[in-house]
XYZ file of C-alpha atoms in Angstrom:
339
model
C 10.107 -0.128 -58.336
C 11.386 -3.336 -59.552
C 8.565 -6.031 -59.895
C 8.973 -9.390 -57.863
C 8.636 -12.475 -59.545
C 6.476 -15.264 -58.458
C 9.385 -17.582 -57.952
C 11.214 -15.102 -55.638
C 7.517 -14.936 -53.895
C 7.117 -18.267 -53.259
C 11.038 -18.744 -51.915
C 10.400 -16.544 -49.666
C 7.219 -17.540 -48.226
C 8.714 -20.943 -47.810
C 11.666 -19.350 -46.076
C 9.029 -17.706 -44.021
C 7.656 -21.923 -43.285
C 11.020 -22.250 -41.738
C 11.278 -20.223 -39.629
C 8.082 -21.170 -37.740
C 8.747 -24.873 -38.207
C 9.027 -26.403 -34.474
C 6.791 -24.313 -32.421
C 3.933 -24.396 -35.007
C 2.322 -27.567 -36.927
C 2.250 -27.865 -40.108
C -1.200 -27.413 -40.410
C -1.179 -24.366 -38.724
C 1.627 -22.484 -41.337
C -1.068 -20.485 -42.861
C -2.375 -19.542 -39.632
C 0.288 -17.642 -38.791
C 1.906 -16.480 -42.527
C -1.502 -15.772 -44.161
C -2.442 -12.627 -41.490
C 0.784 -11.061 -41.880
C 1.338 -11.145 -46.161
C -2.223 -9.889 -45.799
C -0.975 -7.462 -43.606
C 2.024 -6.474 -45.085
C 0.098 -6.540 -48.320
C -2.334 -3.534 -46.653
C 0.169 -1.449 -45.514
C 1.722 -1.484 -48.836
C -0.568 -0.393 -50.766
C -2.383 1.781 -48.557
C 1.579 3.543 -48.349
C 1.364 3.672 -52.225
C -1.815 5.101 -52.172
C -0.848 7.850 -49.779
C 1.825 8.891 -51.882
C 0.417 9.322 -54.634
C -2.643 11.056 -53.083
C 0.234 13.526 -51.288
C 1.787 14.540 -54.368
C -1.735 15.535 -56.001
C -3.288 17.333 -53.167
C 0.001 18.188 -51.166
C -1.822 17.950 -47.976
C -0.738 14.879 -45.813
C -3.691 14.911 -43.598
C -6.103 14.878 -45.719
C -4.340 12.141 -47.850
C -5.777 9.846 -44.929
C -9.158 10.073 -45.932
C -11.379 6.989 -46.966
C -11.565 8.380 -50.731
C -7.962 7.942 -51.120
C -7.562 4.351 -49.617
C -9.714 1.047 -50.818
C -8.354 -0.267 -46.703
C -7.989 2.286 -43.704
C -4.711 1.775 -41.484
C -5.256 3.675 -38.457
C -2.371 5.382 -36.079
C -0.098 3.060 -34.566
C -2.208 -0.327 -36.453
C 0.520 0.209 -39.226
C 3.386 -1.846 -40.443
C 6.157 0.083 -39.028
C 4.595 0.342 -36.023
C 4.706 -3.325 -34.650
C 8.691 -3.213 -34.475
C 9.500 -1.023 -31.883
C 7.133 -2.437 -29.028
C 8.609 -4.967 -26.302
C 6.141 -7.224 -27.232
C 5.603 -7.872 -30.620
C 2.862 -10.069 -30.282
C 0.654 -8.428 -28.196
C 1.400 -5.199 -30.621
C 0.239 -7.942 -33.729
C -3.251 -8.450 -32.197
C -3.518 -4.823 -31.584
C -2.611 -3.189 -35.120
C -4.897 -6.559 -36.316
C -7.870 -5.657 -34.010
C -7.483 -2.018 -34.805
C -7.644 -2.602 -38.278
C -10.923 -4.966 -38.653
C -12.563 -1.754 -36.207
C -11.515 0.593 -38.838
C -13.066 -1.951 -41.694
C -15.978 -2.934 -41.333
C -15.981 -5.670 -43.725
C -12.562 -6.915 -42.840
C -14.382 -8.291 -39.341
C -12.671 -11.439 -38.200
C -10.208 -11.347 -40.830
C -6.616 -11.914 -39.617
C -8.398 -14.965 -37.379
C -7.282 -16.172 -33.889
C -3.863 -17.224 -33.936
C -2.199 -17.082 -30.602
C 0.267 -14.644 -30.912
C 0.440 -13.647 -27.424
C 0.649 -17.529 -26.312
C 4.186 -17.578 -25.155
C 4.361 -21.392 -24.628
C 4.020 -21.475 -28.464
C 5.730 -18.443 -29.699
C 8.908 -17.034 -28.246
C 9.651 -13.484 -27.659
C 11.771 -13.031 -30.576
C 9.887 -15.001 -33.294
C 7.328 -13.006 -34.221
C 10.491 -10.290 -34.773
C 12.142 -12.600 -36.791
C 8.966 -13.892 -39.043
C 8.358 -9.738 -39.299
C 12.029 -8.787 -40.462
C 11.948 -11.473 -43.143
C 8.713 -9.994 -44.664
C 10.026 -6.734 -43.762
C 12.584 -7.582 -46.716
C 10.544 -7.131 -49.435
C 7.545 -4.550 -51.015
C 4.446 -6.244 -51.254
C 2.618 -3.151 -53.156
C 1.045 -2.877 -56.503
C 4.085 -1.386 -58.037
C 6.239 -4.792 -57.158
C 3.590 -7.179 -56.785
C 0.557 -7.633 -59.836
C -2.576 -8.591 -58.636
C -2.270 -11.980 -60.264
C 0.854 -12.937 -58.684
C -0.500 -11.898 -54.963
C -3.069 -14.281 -56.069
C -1.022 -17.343 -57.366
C 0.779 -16.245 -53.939
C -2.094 -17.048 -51.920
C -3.087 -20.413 -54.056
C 0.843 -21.286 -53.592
C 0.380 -21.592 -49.644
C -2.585 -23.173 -49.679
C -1.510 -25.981 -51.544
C 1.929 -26.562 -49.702
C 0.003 -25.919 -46.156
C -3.370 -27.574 -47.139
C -4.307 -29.945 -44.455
C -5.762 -32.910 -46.303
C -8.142 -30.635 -47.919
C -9.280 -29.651 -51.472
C -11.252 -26.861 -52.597
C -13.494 -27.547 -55.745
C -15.409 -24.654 -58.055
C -18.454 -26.010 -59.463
C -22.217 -24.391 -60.425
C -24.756 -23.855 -57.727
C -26.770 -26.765 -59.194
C -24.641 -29.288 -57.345
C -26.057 -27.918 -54.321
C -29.244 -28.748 -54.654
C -30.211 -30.597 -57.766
C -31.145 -34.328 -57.440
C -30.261 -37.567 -59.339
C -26.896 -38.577 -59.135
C -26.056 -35.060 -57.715
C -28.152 -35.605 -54.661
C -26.530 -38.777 -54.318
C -22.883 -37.585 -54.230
C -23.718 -34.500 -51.633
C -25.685 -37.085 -49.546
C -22.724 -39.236 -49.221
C -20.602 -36.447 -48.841
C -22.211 -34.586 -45.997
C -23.008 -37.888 -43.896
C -19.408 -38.740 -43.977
C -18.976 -34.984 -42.453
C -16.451 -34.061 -45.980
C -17.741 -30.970 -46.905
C -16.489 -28.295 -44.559
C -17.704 -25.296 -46.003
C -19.725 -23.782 -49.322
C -18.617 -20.347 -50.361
C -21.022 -18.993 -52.690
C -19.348 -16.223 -55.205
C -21.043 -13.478 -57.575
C -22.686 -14.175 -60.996
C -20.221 -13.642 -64.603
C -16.518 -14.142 -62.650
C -16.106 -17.257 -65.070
C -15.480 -16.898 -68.266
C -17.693 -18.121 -70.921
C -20.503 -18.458 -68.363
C -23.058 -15.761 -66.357
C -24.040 -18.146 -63.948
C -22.780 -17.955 -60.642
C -20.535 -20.586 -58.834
C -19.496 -21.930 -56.042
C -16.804 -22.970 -53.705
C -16.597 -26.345 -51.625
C -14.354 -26.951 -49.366
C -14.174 -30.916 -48.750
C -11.844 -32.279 -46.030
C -10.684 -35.837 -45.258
C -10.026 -35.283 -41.250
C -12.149 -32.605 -38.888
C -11.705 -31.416 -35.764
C -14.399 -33.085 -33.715
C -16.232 -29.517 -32.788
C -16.284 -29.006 -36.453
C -18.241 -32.542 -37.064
C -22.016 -32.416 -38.070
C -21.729 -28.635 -39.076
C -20.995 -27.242 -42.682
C -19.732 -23.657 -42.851
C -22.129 -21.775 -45.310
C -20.584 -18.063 -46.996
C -22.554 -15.830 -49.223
C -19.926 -13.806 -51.234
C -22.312 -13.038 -54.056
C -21.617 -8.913 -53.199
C -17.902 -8.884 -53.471
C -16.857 -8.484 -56.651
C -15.916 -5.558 -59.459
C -18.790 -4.883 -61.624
C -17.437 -5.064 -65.453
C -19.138 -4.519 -68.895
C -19.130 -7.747 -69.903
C -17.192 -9.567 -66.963
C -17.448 -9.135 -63.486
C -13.544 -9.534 -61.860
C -12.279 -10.533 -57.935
C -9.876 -8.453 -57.619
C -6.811 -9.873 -55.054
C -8.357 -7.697 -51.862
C -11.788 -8.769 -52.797
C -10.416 -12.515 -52.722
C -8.445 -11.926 -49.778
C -11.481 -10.604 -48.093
C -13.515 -13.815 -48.891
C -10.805 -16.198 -48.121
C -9.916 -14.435 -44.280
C -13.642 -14.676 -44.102
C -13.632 -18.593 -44.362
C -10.338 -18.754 -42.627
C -11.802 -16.863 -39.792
C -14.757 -18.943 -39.450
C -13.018 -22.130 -39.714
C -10.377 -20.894 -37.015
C -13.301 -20.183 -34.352
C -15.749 -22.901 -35.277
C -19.077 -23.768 -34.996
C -19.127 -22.757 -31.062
C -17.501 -19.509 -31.130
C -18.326 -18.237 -34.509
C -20.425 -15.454 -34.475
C -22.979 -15.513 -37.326
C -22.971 -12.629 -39.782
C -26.426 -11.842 -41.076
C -26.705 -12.635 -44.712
C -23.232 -13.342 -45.338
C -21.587 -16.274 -43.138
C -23.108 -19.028 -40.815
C -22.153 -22.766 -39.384
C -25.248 -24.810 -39.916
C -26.010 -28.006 -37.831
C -26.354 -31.125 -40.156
C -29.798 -32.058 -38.449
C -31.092 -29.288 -39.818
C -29.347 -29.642 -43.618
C -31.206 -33.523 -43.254
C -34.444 -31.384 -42.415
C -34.557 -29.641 -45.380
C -33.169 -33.309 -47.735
C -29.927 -32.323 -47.979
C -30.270 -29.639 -49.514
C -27.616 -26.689 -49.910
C -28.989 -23.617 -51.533
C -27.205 -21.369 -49.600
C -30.281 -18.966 -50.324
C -32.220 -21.303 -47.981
C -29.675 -21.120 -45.016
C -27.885 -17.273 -45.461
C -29.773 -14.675 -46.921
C -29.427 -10.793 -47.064
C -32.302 -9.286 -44.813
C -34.751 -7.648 -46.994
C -35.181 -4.077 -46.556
C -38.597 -2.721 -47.753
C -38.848 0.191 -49.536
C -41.025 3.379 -48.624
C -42.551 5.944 -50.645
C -44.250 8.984 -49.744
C -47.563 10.251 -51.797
C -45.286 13.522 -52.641
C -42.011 11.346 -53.494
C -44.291 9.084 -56.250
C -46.106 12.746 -57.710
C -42.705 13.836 -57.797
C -41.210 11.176 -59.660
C -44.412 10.427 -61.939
C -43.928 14.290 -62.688
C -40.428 14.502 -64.097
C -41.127 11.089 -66.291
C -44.225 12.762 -67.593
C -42.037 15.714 -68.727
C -38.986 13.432 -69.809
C -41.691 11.547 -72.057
C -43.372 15.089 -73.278
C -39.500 15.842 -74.156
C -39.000 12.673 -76.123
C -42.002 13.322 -78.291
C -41.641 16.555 -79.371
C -38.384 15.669 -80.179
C -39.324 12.837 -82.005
C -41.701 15.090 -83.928
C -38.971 17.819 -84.935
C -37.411 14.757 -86.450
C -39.921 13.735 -88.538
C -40.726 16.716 -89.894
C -37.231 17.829 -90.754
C -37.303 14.045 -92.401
C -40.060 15.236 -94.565
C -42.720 13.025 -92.875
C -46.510 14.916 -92.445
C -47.614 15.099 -88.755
């Protein structure tokens, strides 16, 4: 399959801009284009990955098991199936709710747009929006990774609503001096919207970990006095010497903010350990600071041993040692060494 360039990308998410413009603000472009390239990005692949899984195994029912896809589409929450309903829509928000049931991880991830709000969207525009994505193959076999990605960074800068998103080390969260100064400033003017806090070794030429903030000129007034705090520190490819984001494991971090942002601090749900809106009072409680250790943190889970478990285990090292030594001594001797 012929690979799409990133200029014929971008043209046609643009094209896609148009033909929302009027009904939807600016502002809200991504709102609507963003769930459905991730969506036809899913289906995509996860139709790649079935065919290739088919012509190993030759069995197509099995082919739709979990070891064969990284994303589950389930019956009737694919692609091909939003087309043929009446309304298109209300068949959106179904194949998009389906999906995040099927995915655990994927929860919230296609946000809240108001698909079924016919005041804002027509019966036939959805159709439309759908048939011009429907034009081209968003799989791995015409879309690399890296261009999916510059895809993504593409829309956010032509759609980006007076915001910027800045990558920096942990320490600016929390470290003093002229630091503490800045972030003070920062969050009593109500400019930093969110921190998204991402796994150690992605950069290269660095191990430590970094971080994501999102500043904003303008909020919406329910978002005021609240900072959106994500721990992505657990998505990411583990490598030998680099650890790598692949484009699903970005996508899942950005629909994560997105989704947040989208509900806001009232209706947001907090996810334990990994996303949570936190009231400024209490950010001035603890002197501005933002370790996002101190605010979302994985719940520990304790360990338990029984007697026989640690016997067990002390056993088989015992033996493994016993192992290594006589081994050890077979080598020396055979080196000419006296035991």
């Amino acid at each position: 399959m012929t690979l799409i360039t990133l200029k014929d990308l971008e043209a046609h998410l643009w094209h896609a801009a148009h033909i929302i413009t009027g009904p939807i603000d600016t502002s809200d472009y991504k709102t609507y284009i963003f769930p459905i390239l991730f969506f036809k990005r899913i289906c995509d692949v996860y139709d790649e990955e079935f065919t290739e899984a088919l012509a190993q195994i030759g069995n197509a029912e099995l082919t739709k098991g979990d070891m064969f896809h990284r994303i589950q589409i389930p019956e009737q929450c694919h692609w091909q199936h939003v087309f043929s309903p009446k309304d298109i829509g209300q068949a959106l928000k179904e194949a998009f709710r389906g999906i995040e049931l099927a995915n655990e991880h994927l929860h919230g991830i296609f946000g809240d747009a108001g698909w079924t709000n016919k005041e804002r969207l027509s019966d036939e525009l959805p159709g439309t929006l759908l048939n011009h994505f429907n034009k081209v193959n968003l799989g791995v076999s015409s879309v690399r990774d890296d261009d999916m990605g510059r895809t993504y960074e593409y829309l956010i800068k032509r759609f980006a609503d007076k915001a910027n998103d800045v990558v920096l080390p942990h320490g600016v969260l929390f470290r003093g001096g002229a630091k503490g100064k800045i972030r003070t400033q920062l969050l009593e003017e109500n400019r930093i919207e969110a921190i998204i806090g991402l796994a150690p070794n992605l950069l290269y030429g660095t191990g430590i970990p970094a971080c994501i903030l999102v500043l904003r000129k303008q909020r919406p007034g329910d978002h005021q006095d609240h900072v959106l705090i994500i721990n992505a520190e657990e998505i990411y490819t583990k490598g030998r010497a680099q650890n790598t984001l692949s484009v699903t494991q970005a996508d899942q971090i950005y629909h994560l903010y997105q989704s947040r942002q989208q509900q806001g601090p009232d209706k947001a749900e907090e996810i334990e350990g990994v996303a949570l809106w936190v009231n400024l009072t209490e950010i001035k409680e603890n002197d501005f600071n933002l370790n996002i250790a101190r605010y979302v943190q994985k719940p520990l889970v304790e360990e338990t041993t029984t007697v026989e478990q640690a016997l067990l285990d002390f056993k088989q090292k015992l033996a493994a040692l016993e192992q290594a030594e006589q081994e050890l001594e077979e080598l020396l001797i055979k080196e000419g060494f006296e035991i």
